[in-house]
PDB file of C-alpha atoms in Angstrom:
ATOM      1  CA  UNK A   1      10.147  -6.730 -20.531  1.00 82.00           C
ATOM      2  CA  UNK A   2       6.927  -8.135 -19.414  1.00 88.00           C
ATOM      3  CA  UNK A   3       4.301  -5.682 -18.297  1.00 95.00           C
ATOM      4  CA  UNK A   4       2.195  -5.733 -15.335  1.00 98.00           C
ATOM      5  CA  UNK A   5      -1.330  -4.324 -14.588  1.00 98.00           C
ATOM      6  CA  UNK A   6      -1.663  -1.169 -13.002  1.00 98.00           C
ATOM      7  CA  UNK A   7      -4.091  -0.451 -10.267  1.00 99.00           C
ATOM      8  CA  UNK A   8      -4.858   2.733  -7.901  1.00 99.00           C
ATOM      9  CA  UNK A   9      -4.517   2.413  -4.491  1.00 98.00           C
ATOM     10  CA  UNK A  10      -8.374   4.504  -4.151  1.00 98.00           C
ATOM     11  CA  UNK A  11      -6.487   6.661  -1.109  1.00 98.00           C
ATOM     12  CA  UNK A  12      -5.676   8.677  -3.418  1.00 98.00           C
ATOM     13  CA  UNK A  13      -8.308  10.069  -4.705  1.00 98.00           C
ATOM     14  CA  UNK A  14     -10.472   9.601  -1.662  1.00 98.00           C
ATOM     15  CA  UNK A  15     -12.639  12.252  -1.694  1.00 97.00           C
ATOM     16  CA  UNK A  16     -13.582  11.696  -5.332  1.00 98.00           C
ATOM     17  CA  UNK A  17     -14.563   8.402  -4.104  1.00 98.00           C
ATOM     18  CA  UNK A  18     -16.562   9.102  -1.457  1.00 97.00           C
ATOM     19  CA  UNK A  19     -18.722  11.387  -3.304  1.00 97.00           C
ATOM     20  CA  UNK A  20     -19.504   9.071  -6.287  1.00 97.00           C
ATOM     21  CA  UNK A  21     -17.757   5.997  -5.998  1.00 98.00           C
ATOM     22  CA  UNK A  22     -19.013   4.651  -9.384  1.00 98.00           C
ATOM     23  CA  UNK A  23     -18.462   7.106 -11.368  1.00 98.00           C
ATOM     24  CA  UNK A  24     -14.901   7.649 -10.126  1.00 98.00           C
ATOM     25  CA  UNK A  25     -14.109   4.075 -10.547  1.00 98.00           C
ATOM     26  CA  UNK A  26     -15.651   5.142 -14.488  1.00 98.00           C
ATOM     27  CA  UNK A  27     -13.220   7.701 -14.759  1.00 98.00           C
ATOM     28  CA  UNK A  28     -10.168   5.640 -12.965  1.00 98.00           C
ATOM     29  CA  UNK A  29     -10.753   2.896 -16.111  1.00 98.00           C
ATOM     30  CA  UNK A  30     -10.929   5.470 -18.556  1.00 98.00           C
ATOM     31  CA  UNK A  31      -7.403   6.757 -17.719  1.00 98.00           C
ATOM     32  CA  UNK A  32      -6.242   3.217 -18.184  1.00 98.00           C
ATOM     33  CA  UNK A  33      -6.231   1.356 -14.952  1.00 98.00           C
ATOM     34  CA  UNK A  34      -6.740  -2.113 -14.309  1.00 98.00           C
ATOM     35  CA  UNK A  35      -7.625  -2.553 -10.691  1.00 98.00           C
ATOM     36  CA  UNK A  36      -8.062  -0.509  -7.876  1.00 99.00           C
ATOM     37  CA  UNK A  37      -6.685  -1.323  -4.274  1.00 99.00           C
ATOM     38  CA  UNK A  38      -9.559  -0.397  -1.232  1.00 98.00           C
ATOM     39  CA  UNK A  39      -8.792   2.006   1.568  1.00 98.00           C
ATOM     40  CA  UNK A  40     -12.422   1.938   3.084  1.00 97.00           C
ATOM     41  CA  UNK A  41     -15.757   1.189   2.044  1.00 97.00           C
ATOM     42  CA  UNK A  42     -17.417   4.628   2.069  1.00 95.00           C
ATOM     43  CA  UNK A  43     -20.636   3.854   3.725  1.00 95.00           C
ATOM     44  CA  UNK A  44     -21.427   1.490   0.689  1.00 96.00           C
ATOM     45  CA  UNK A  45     -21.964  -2.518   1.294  1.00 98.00           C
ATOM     46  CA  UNK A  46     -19.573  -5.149  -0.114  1.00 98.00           C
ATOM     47  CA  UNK A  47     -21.866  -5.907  -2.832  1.00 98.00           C
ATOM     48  CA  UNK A  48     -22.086  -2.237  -4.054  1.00 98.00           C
ATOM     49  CA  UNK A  49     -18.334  -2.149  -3.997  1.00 98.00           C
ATOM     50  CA  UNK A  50     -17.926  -5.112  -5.618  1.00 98.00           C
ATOM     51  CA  UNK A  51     -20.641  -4.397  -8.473  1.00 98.00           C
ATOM     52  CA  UNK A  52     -18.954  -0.711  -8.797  1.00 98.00           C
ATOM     53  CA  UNK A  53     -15.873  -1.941  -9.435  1.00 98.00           C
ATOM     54  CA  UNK A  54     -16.693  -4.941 -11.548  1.00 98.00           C
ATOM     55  CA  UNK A  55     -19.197  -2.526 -13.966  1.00 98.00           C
ATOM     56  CA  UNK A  56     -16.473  -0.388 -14.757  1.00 98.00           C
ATOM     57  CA  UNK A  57     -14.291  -3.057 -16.143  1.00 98.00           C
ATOM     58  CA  UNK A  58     -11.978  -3.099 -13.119  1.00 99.00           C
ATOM     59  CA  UNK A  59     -10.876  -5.822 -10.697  1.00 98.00           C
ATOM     60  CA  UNK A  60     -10.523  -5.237  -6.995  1.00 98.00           C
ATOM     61  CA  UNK A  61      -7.593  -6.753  -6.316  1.00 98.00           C
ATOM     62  CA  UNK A  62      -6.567  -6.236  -2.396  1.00 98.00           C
ATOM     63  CA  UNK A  63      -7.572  -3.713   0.294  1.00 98.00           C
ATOM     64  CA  UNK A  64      -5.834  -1.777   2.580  1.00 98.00           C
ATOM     65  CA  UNK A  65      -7.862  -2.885   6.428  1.00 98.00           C
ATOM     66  CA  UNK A  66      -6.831  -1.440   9.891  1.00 98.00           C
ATOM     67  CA  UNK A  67      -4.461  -3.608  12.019  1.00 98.00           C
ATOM     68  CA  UNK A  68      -7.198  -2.816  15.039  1.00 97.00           C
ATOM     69  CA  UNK A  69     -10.047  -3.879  12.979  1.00 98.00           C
ATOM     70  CA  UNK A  70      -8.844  -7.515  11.598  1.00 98.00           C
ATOM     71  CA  UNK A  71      -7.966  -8.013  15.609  1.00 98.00           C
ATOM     72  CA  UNK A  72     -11.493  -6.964  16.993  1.00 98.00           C
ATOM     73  CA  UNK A  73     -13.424  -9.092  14.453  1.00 98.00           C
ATOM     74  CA  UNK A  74     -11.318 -10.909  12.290  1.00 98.00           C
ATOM     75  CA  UNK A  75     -13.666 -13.073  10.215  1.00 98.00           C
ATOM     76  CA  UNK A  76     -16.370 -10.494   9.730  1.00 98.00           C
ATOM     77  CA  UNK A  77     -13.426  -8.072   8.341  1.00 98.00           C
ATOM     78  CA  UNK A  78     -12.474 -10.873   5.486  1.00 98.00           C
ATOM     79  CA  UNK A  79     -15.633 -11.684   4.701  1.00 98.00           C
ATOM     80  CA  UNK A  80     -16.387  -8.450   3.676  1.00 98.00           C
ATOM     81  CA  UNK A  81     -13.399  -8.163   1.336  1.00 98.00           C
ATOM     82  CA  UNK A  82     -14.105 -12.361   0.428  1.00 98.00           C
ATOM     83  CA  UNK A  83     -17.595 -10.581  -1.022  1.00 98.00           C
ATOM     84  CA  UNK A  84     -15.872  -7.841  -2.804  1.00 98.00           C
ATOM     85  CA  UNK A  85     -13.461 -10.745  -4.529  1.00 98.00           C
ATOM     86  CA  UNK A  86     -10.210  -8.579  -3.830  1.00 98.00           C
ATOM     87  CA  UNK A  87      -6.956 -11.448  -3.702  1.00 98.00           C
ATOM     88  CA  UNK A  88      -5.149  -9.971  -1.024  1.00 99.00           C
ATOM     89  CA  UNK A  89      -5.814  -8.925   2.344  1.00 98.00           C
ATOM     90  CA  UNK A  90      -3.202  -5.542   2.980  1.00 98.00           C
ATOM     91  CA  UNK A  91      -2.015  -4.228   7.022  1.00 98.00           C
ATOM     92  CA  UNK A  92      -1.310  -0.867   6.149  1.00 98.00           C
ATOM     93  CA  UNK A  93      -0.186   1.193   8.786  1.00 97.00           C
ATOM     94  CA  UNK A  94       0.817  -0.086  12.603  1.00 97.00           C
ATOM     95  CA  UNK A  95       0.521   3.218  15.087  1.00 95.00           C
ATOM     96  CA  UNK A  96       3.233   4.286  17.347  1.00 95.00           C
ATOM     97  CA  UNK A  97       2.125   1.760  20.578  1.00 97.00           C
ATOM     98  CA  UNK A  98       2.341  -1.196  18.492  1.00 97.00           C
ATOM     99  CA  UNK A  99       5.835  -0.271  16.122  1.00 97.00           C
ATOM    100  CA  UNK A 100       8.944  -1.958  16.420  1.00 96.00           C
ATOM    101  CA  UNK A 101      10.692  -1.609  19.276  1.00 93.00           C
ATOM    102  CA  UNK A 102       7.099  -1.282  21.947  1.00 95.00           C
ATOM    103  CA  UNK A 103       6.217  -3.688  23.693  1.00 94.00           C
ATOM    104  CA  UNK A 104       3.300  -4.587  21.500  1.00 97.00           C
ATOM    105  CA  UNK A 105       4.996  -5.281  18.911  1.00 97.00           C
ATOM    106  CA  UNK A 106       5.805  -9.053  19.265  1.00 96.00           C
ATOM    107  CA  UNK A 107       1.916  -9.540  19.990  1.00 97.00           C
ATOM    108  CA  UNK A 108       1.572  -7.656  16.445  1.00 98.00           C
ATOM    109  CA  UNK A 109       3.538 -10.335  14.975  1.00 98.00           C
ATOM    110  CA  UNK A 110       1.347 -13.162  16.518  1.00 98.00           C
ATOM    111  CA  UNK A 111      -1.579 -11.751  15.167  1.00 98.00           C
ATOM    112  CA  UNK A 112      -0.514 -11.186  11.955  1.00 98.00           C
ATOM    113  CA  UNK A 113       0.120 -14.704  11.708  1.00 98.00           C
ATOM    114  CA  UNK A 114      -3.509 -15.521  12.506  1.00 98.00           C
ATOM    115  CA  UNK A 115      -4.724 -12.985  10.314  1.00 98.00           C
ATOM    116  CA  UNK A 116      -2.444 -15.029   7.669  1.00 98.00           C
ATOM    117  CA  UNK A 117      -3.411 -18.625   8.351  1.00 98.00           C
ATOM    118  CA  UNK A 118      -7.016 -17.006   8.327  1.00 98.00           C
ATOM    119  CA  UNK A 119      -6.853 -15.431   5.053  1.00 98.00           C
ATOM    120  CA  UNK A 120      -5.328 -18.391   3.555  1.00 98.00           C
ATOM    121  CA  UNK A 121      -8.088 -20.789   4.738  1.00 98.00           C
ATOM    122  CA  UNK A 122     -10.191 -18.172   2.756  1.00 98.00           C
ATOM    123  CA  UNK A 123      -7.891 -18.317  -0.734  1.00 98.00           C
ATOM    124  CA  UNK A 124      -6.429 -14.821  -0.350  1.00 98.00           C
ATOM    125  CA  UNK A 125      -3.015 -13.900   0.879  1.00 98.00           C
ATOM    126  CA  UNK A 126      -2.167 -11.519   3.656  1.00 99.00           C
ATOM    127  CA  UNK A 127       0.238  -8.484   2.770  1.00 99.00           C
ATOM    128  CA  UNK A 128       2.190  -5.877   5.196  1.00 98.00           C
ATOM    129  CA  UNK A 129       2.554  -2.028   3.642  1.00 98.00           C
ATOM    130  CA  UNK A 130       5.421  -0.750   5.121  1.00 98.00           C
ATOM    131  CA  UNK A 131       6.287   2.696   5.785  1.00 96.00           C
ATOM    132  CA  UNK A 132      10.064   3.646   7.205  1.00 94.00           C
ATOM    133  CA  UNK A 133       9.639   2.861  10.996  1.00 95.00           C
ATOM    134  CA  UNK A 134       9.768  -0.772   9.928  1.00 97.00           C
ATOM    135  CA  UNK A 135      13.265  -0.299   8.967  1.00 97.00           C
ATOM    136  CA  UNK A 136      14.249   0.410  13.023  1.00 94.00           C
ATOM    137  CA  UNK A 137      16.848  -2.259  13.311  1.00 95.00           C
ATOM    138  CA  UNK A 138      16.604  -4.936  16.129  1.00 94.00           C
ATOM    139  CA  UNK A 139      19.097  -6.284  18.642  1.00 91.00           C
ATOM    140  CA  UNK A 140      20.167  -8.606  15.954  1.00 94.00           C
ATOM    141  CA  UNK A 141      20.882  -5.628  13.216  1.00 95.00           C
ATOM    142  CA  UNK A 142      18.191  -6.654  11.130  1.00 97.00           C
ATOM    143  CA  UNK A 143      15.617  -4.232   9.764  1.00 98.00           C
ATOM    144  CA  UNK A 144      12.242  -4.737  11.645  1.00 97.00           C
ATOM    145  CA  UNK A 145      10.347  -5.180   8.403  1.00 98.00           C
ATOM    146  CA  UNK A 146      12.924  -8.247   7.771  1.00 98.00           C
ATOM    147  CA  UNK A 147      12.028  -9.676  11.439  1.00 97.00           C
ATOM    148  CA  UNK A 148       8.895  -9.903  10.619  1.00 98.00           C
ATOM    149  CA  UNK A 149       9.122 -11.642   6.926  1.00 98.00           C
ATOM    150  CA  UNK A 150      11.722 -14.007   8.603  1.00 98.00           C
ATOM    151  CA  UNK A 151       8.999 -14.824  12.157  1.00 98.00           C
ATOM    152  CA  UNK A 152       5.977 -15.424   9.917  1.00 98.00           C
ATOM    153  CA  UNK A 153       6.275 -17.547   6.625  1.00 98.00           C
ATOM    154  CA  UNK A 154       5.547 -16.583   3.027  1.00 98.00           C
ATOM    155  CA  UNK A 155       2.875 -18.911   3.231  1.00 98.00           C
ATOM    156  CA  UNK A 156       0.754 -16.389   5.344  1.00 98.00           C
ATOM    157  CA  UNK A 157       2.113 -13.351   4.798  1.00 98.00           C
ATOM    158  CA  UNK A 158       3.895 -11.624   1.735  1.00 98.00           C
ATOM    159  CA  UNK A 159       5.156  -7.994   1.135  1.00 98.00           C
ATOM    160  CA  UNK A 160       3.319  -4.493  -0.090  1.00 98.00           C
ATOM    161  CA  UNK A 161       6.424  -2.976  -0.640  1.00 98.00           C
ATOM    162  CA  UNK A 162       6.504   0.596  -0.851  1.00 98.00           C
ATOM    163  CA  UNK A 163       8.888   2.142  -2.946  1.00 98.00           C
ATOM    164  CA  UNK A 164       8.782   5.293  -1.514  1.00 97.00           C
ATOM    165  CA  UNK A 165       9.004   4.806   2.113  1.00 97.00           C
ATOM    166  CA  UNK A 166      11.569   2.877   1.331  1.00 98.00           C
ATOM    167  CA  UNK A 167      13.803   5.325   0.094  1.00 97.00           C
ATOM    168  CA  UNK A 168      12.815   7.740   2.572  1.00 95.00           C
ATOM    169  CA  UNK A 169      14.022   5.418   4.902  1.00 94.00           C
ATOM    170  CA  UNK A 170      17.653   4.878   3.239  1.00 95.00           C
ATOM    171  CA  UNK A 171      17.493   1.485   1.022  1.00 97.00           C
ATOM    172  CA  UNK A 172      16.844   1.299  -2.060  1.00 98.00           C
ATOM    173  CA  UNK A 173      13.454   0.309  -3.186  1.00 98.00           C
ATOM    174  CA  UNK A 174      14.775  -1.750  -6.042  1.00 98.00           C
ATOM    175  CA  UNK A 175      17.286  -3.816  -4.191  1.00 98.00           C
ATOM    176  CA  UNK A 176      14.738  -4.474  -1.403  1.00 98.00           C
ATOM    177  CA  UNK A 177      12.044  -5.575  -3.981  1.00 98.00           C
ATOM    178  CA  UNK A 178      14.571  -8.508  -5.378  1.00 98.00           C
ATOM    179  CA  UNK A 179      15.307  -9.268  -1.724  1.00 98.00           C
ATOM    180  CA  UNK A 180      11.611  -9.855  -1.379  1.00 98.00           C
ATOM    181  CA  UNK A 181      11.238 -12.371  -5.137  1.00 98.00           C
ATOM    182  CA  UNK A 182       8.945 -14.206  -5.258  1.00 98.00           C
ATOM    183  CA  UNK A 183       7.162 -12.967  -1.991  1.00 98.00           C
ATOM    184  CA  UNK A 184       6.066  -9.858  -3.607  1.00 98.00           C
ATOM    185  CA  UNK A 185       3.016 -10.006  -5.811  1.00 98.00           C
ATOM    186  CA  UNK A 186       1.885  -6.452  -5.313  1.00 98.00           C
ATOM    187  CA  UNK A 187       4.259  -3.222  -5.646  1.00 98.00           C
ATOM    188  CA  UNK A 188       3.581   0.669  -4.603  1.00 98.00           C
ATOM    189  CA  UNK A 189       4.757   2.944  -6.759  1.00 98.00           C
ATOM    190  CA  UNK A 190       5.234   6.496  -5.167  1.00 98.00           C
ATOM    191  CA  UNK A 191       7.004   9.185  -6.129  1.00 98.00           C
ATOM    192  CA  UNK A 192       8.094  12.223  -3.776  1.00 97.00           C
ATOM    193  CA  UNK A 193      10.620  15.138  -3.650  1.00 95.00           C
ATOM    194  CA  UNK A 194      12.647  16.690  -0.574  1.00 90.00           C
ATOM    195  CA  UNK A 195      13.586  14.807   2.266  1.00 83.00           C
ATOM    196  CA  UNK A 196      11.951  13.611   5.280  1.00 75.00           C
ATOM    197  CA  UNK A 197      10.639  15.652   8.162  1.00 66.00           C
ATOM    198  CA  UNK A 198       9.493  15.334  11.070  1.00 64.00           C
ATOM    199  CA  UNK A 199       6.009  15.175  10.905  1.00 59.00           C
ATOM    200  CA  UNK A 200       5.597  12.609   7.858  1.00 57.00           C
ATOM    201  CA  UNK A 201       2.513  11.285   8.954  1.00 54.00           C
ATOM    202  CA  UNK A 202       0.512  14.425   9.000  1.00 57.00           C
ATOM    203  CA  UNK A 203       0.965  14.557   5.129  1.00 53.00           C
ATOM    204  CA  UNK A 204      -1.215  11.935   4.900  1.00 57.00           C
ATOM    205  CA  UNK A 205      -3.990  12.713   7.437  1.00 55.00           C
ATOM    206  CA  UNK A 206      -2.372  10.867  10.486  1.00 52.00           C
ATOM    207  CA  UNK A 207      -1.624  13.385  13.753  1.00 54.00           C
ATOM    208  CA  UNK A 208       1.269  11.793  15.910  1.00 49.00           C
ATOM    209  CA  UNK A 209       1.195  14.812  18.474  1.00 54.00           C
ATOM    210  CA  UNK A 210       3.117  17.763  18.446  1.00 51.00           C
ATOM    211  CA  UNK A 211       5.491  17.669  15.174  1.00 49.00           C
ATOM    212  CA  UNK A 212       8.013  20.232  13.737  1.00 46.00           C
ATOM    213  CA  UNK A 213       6.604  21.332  10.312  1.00 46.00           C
ATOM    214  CA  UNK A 214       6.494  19.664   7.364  1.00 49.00           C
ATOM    215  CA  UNK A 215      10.195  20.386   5.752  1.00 62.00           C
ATOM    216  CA  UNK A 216      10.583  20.703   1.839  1.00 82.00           C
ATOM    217  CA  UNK A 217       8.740  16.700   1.405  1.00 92.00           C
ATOM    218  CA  UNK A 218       6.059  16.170  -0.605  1.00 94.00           C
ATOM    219  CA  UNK A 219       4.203  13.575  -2.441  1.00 96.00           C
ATOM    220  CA  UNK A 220       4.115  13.553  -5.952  1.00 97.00           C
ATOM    221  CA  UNK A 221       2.991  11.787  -9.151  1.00 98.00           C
ATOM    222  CA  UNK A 222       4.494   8.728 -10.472  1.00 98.00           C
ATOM    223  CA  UNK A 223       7.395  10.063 -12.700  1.00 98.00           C
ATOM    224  CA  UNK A 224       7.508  13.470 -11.182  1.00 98.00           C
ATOM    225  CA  UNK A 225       9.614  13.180  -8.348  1.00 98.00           C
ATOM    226  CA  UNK A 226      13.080  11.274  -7.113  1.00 97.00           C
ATOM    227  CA  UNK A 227      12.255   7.949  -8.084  1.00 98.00           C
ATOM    228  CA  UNK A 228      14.089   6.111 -10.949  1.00 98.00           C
ATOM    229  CA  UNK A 229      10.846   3.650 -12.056  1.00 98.00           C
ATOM    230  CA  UNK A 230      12.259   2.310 -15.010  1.00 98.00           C
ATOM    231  CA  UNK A 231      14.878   0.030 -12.402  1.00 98.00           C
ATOM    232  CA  UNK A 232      11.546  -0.165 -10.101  1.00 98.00           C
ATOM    233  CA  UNK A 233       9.448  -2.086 -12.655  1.00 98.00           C
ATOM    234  CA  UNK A 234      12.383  -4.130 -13.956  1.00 98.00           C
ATOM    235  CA  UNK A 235      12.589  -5.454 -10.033  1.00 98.00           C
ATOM    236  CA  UNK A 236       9.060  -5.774  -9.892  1.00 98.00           C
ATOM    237  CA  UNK A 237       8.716  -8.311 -13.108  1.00 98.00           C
ATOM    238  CA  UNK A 238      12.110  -9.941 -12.218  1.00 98.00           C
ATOM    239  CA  UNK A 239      10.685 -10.301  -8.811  1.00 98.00           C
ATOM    240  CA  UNK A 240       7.095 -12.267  -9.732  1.00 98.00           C
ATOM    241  CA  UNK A 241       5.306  -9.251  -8.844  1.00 98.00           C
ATOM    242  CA  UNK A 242       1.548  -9.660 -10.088  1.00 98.00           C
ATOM    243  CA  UNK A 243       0.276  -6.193  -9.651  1.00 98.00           C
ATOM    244  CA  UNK A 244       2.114  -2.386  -9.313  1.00 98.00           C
ATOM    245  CA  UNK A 245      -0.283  -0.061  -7.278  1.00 99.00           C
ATOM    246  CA  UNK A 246       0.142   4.193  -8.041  1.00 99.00           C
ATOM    247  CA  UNK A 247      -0.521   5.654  -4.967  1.00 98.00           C
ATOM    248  CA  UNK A 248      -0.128   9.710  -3.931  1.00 98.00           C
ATOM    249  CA  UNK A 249      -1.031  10.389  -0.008  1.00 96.00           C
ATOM    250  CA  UNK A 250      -1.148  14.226  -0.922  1.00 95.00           C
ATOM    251  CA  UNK A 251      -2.063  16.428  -3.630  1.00 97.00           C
ATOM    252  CA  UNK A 252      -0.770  19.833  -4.147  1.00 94.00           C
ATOM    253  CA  UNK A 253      -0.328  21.562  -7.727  1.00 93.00           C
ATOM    254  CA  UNK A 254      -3.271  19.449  -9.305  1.00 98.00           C
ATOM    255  CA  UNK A 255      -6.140  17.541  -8.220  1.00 98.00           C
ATOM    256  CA  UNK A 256      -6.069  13.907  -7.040  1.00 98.00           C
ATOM    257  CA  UNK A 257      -7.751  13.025 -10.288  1.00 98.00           C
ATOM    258  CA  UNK A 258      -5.396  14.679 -12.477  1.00 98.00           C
ATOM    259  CA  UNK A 259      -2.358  13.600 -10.362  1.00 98.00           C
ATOM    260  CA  UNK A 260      -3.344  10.249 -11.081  1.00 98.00           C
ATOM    261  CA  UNK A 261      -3.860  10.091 -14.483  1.00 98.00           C
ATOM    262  CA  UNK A 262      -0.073  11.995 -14.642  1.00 98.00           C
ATOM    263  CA  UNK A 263       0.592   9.244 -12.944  1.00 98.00           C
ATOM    264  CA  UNK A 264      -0.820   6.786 -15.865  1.00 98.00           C
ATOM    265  CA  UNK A 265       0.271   8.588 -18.162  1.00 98.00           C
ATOM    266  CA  UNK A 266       3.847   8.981 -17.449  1.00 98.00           C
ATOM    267  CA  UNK A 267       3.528   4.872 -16.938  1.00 98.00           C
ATOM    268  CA  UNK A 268       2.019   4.750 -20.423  1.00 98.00           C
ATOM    269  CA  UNK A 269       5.468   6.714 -22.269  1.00 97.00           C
ATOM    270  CA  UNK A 270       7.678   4.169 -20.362  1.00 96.00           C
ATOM    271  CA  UNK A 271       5.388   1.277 -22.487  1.00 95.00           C
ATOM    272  CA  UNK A 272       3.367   0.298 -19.512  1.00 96.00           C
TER     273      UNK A 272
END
């Protein structure tokens, strides 16, 4: 089977990055990464990021950038990440007024089209992250994530899937990657273990209000939880996917460095 390279999504090990993003970006090649996926710039300018990344032999390939901030400015957003040289554009996370089934939501569509036909004018390809609201169903019965790969075409917009909200959410991640072939150049791989809760968004740092707690659901390294990656990857290189992305919200028994490199690791035994 073909391999892929393997990035971080940098999320993960967050604080780490924010306290010395070049030498963590050192220590994420030295585990064996190839890329690294942006969540934030950590008070550092495009070119630092860029020259960070680059020096330690890794390739920024896409960033993770509010909804609300590619609205309010648009083409000041992109050029940041058109600086930085990352491929791919990523909407990560929609909050409760503008999910499925609020009456933002069809203006979210809209705008992620001009976000698209923006990105594309720049050479880089918008992606959506889902999570498992997206998999509300609509009047029609199909899966809100679906609606909105069916309204706007693969020509501005193309999946993030993530393998673990989607089986949190019921479907299985595999399946839904193949649905998504050839629209689906970069994969999440997540691992968790326990079911979901109420409160799922407070695990990683996001408060919706007043929540039950967290039930027996956690987060944990590629390999180390519920996830059978070995039919994950196959779907991912049968699919045309160009990248796979370890990611880990939360960290419990370990560090997020050391979580991450189980996470490598674990990849590594399978032959990746």
């Amino acid at each position: 089977m073909k391999k892929l390279p393997v990035a971080v999504q940098i999320f993960s090990i967050r604080d780490e990055a924010e306290r010395d993003f070049k030498g963590t970006m050192e220590q994420v090649k030295a585990m064996g990464y190839d890329g690294v996926e942006l969540a934030g710039l950590y008070g550092y300018s495009p070119e630092e990021i860029r020259d960070y990344i680059k020096n330690a032999g890794l390739k920024a390939i896409s960033a993770h950038v509010p909804y609300q901030e590619l609205v309010a400015d648009m083409e000041n957003t992109i050029e940041k990440y058109v600086t930085i040289g990352c491929e791919y554009i990523v909407v990560p996370y929609l909050t409760e007024e503008y999910r499925p089934g609020t009456e933002k939501f069809s203006e979210v569509v809209k705008n992620i089209e001009k976000i698209g036909e923006y990105c594309r004018s720049k050479n880089m390809m918008l992606l959506y992250h889902n999570h498992d609201f997206e998999f509300t169903k609509m009047e029609d019965g199909r899966y809100a994530l679906d609606y909105l790969y069916d309204t706007v075409s693969a020509d501005k917009l193309q999946t993030e899937i993530d393998t673990c909200w989607v089986k949190v959410s019921g479907v299985d991640p595999s399946k839904y990657i193949r649905k998504y072939a050839n629209r689906s150049p970069v994969v999440h791989l997540k691992d968790f273990k326990g079911e979901k809760s109420d409160n799922m968004y407070e695990l990683i740092g996001i408060d919706e209000g007043e929540k039950k707690a967290a039930n027996n659901f956690e987060f944990r390294p590629v390999g180390y939880g519920v996830q059978n990656f070995k039919e994950i990857l196959e779907a991912a290189v049968e699919s045309g996917a160009k990248w796979v992305v370890v990611e880990q919200d939360a960290h419990y028994d370990n560090t997020a460095m050391e979580d991450i490199k189980l996470s490598r690791d674990y990849l590594t035994k399978l032959g990746w």
